Short mmCIF file of C-alpha atoms and ligand atoms in Angstrom, two decimals:
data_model
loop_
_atom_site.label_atom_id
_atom_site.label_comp_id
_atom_site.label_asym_id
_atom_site.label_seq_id
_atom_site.Cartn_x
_atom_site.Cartn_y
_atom_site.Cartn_z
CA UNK A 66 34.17 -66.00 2.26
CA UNK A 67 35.94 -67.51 -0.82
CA UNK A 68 37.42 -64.94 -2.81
CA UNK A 69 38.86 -67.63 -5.47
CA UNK A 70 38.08 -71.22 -6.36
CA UNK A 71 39.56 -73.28 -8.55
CA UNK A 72 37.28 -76.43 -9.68
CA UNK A 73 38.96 -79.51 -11.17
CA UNK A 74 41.33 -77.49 -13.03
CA UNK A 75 43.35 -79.20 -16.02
CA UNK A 76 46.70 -77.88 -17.96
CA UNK A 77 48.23 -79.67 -20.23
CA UNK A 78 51.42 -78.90 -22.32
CA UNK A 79 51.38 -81.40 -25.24
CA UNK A 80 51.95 -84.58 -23.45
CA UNK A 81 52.42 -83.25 -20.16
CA UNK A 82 49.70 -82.40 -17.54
CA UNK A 83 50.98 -79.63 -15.60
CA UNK A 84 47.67 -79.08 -13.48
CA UNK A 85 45.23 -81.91 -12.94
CA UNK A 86 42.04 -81.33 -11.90
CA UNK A 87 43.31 -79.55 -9.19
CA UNK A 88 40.48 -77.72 -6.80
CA UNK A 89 41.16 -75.45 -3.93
CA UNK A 90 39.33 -72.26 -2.40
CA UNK A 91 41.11 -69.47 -1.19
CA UNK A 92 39.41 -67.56 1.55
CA UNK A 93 40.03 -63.39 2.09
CA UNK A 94 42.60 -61.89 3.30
CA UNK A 95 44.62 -65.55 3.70
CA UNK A 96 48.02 -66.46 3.25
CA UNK A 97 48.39 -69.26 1.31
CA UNK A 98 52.44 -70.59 1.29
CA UNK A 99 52.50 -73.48 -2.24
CA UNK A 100 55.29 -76.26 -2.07
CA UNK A 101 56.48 -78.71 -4.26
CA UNK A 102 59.24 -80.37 -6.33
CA UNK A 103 60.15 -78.92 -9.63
CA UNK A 104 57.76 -79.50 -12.55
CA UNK A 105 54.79 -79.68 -10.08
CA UNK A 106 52.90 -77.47 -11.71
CA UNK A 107 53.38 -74.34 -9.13
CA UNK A 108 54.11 -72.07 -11.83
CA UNK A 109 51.86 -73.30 -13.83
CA UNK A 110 48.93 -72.77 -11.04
CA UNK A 111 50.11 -68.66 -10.68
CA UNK A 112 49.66 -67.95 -14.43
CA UNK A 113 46.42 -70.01 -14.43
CA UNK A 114 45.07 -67.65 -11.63
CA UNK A 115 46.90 -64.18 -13.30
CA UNK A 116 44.84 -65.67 -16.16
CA UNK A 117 47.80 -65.41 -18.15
CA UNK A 118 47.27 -69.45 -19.35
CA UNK A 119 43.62 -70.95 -20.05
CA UNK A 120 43.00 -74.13 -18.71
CA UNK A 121 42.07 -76.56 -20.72
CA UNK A 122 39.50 -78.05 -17.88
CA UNK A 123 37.75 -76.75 -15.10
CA UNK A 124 37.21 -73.56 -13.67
CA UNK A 125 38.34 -70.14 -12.22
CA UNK A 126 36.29 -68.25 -9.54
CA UNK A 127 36.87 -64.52 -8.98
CA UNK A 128 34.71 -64.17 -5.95
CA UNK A 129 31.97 -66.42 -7.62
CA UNK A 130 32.31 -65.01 -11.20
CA UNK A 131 34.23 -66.45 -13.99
CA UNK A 132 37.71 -65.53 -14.43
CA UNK A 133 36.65 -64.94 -17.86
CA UNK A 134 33.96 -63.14 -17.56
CA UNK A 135 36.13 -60.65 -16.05
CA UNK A 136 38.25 -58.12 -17.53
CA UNK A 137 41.66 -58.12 -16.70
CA UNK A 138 42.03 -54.98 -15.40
CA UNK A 139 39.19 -55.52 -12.67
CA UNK A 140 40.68 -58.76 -11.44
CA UNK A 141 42.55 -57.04 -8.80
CA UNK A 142 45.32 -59.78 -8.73
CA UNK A 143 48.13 -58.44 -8.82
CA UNK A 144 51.81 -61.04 -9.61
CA UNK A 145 55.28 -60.56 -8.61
CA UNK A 146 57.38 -63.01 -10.77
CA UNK A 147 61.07 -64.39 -9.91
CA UNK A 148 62.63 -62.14 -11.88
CA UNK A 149 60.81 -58.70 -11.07
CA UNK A 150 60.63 -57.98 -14.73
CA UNK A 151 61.27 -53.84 -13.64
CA UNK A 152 61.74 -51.46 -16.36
CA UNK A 153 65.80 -51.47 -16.08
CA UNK A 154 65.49 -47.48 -17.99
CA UNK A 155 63.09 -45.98 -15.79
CA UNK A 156 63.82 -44.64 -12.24
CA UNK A 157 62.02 -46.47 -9.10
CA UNK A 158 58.98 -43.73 -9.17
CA UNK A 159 58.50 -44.47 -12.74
CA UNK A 160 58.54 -48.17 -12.32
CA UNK A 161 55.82 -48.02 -9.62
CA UNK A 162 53.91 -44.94 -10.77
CA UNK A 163 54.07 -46.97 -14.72
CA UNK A 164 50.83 -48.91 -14.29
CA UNK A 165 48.48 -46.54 -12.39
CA UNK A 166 50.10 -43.55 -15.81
CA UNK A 167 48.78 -47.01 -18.25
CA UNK A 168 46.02 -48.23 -16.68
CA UNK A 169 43.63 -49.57 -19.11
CA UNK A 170 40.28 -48.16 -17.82
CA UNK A 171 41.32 -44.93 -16.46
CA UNK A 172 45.07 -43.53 -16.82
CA UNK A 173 46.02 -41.64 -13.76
CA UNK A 174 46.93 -38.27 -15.33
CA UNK A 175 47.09 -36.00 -11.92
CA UNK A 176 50.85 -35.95 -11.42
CA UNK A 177 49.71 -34.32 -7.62
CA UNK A 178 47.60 -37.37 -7.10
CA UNK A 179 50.28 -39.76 -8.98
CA UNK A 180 52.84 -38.68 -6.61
CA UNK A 181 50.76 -39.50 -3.47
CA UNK A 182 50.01 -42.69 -4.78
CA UNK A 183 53.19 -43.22 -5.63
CA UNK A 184 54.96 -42.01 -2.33
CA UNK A 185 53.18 -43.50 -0.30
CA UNK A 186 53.71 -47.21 -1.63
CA UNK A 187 57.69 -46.49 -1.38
CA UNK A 188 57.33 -45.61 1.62
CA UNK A 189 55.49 -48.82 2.73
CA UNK A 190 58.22 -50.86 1.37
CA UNK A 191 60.68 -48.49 2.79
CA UNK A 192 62.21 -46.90 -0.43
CA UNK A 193 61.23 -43.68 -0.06
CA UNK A 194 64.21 -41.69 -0.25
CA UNK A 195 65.21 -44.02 -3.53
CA UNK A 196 62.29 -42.63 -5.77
CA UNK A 197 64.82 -41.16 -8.26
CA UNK A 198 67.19 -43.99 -8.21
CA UNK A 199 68.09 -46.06 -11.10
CA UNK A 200 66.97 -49.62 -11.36
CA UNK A 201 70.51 -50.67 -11.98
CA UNK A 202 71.61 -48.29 -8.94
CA UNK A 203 69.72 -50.11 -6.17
CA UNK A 204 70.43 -53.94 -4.60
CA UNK A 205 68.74 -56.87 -5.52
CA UNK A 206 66.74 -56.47 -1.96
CA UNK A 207 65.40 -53.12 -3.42
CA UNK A 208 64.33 -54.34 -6.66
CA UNK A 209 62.36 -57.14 -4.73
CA UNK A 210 60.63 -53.95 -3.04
CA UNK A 211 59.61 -52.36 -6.22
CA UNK A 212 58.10 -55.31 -7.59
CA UNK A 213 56.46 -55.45 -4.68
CA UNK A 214 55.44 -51.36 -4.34
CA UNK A 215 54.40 -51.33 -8.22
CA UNK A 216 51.76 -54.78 -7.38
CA UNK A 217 50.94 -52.92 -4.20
CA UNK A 218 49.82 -49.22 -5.54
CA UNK A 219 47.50 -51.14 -8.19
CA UNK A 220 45.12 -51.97 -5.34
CA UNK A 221 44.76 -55.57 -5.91
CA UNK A 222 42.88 -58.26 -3.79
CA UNK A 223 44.89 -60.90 -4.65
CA UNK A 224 49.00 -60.70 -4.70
CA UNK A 225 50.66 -64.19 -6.23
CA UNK A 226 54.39 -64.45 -5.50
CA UNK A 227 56.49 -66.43 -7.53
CA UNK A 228 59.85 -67.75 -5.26
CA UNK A 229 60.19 -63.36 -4.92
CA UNK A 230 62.69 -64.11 -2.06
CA UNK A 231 64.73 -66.93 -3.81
CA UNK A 232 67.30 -64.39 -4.57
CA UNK A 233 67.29 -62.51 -1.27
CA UNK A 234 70.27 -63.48 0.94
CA UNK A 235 69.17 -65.38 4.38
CA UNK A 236 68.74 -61.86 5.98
CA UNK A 237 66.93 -60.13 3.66
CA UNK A 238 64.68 -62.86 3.50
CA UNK A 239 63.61 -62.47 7.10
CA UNK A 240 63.67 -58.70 6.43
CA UNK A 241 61.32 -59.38 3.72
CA UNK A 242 59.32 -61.89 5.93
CA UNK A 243 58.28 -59.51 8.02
CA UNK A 244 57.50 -57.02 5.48
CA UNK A 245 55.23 -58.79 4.01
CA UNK A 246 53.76 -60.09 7.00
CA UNK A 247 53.31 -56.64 7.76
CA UNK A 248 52.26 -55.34 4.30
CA UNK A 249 49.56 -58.06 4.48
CA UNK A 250 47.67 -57.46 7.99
CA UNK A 251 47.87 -53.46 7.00
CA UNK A 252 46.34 -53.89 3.77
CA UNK A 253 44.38 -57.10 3.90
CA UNK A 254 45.49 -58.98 1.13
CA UNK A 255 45.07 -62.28 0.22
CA UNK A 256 48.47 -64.04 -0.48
CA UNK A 257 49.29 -67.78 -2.86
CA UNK A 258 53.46 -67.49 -1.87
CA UNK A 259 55.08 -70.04 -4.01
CA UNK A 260 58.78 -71.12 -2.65
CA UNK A 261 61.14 -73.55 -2.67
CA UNK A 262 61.95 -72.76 0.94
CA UNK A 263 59.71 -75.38 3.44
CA UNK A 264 60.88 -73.72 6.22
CA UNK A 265 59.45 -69.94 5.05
CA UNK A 266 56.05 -71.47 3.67
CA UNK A 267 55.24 -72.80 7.31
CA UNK A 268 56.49 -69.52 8.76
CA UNK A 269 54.55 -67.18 6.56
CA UNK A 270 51.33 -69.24 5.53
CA UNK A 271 48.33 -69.64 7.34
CA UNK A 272 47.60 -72.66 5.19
CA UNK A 273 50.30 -74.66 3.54
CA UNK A 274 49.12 -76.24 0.26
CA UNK A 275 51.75 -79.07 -1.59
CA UNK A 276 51.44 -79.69 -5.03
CA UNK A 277 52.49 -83.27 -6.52
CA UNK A 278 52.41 -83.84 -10.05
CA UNK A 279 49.48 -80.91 -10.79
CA UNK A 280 47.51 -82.13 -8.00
CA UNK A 281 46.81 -81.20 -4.36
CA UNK A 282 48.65 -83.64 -1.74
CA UNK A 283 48.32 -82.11 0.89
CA UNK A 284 46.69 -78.33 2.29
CA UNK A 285 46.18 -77.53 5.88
CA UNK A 286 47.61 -74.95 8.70
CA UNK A 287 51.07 -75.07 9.22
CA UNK A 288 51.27 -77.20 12.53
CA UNK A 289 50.08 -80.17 11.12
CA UNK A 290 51.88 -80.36 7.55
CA UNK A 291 53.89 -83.11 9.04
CA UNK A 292 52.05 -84.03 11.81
CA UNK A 293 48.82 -85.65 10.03
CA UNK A 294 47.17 -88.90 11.59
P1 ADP B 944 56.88 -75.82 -11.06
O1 ADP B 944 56.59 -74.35 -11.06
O2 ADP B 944 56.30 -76.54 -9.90
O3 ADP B 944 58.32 -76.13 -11.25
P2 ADP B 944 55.64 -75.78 -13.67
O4 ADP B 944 54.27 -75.27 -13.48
O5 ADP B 944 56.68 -74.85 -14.18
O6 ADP B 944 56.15 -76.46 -12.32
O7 ADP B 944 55.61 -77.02 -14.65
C1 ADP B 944 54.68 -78.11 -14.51
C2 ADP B 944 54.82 -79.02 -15.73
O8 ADP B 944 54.35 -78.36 -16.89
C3 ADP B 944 56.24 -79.46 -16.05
O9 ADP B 944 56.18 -80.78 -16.53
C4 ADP B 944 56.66 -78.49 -17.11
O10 ADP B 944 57.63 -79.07 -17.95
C5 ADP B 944 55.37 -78.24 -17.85
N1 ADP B 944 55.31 -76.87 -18.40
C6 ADP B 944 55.15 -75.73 -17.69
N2 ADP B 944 55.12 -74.66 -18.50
C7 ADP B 944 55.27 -75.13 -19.76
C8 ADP B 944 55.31 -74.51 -21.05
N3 ADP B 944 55.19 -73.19 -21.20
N4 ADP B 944 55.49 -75.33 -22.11
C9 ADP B 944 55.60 -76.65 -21.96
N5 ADP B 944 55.56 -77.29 -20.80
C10 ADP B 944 55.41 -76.54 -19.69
P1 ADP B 945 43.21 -63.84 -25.78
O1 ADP B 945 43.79 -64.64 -26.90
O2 ADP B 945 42.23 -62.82 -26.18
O3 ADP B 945 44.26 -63.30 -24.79
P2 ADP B 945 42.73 -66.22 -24.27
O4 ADP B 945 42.70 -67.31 -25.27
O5 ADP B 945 43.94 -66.04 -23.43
O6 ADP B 945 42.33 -64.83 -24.94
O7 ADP B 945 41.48 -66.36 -23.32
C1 ADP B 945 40.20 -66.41 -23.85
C2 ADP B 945 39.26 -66.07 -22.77
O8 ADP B 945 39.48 -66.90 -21.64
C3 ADP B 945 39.45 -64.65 -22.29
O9 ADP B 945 38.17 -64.08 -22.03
C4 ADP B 945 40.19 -64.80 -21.02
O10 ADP B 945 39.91 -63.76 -20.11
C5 ADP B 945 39.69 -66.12 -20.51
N1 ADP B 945 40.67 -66.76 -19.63
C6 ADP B 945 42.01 -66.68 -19.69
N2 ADP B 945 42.57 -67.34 -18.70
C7 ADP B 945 41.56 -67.90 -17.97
C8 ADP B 945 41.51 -68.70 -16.79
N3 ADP B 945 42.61 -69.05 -16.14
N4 ADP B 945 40.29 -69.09 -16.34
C9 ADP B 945 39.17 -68.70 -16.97
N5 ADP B 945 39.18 -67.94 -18.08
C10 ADP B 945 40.36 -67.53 -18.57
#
């Protein structure tokens, strides 16, 4: 069943049309891994679906509803950008525990419940004994986990990843590979992965999608990406 679906979606920037009339349909629980050159409108496509940018054309499903007809703290999509964007004054447990404390509809006051929440996201990502750390105290590899842990204890259908390995070195990267790989089948999340890196989005999608000037080239299963008739 199609959780999201995009119909002929259009974004343009003054002159430039970042998205154009792109469509796709993202089934449950998939992994979707997004390629393409710079200034192909990748980016562009995440904050379209975080409903962070309106299109200017076209539509947004949220499981058959209009992205704007739903509130944004009921969207369940949760985004992990480049640059984590962590609160650098606030230990890892407050980073993570900061948006269930916040949440729009229904702050989490129960510091008992909090800290269960809380705990056992970090220990998921495998920080738990780093809880009172620092942000500027823990390795770039870390940081990538609390992004990851604070999306995570939100509860959210959808996870978008912006490049969130592109500053991992080549063995965190297939630490984090299998993490989320992991992360995924326990929680049942559906994943759109952008990177830079062809070789991870065959690896870690079950459908590769390639973006070309804000349009779909190409989106099918890994194996035949560059095997097509
Ligand atoms: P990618 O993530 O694939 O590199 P982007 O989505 O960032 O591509 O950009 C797609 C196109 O839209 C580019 O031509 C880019 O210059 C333009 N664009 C993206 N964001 C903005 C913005 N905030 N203001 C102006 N132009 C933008
Ligand atoms: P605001 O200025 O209040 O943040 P926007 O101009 O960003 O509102 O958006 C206006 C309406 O369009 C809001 O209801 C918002 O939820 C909705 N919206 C924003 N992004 C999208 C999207 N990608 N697809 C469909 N609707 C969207």
């Amino acid at each position: 069943t199609a959780i999201l679906e995009l119909k002929n979606v259009t974004k343009r920037y003054g002159g430039d049309t970042a998205l154009d009339g792109l469509s796709v349909t993202l089934e449950a629980n998939e992994y979707i891994s997004l390629l393409g050159p710079s200034g192909s409108g990748k980016s562009t496509l995440l904050r379209v679906i975080a409903g962070f940018e309106k299109p200017d054309a076209g539509e947004v499903l949220l499981e058959g509803r209009s992205l704007a007809q739903v509130p944004a703290y009921r969207r369940g999509i949760g985004f992990v950008s480049q640059g984590f964007a962590l609160f650098p004054h606030l230990s890892v447990f407050e980073n993570v525990a900061f948006g269930l404390r916040n949440r729009e509809d229904d702050p989490l006051q129960d510091a008992a419940e909090l800290r269960r929440r809380v705990d056992e996201m970090l220990a998921l990502v495998g920080l738990s004994d780093l809880g009172e750390r620092g942000i500027d105290q823990i390795s770039g590899g870390q940081k990538q986990r609390v992004a990851l842990a604070r999306t995570l204890v939100a509860d959210p259908k959808i996870i978008l990843l912006d490049e969130p390995l592109g500053a991992l070195d080549a063995n965190l990267r297939a630490r984090m590979r299998v993490e989320l790989r992991r992360i995924r089948q326990q929680l049942g999340i559906t994943f759109m992965h952008v990177t830079g890196n062809e070789e991870e989005a065959l690896a870690m999608g079950d459908r590769v999608a390639v973006l070309d000037s804000g349009r779909l080239a190409q989106i099918s299963d890994p194996d035949s990406v560059y095997n097509r008739p």
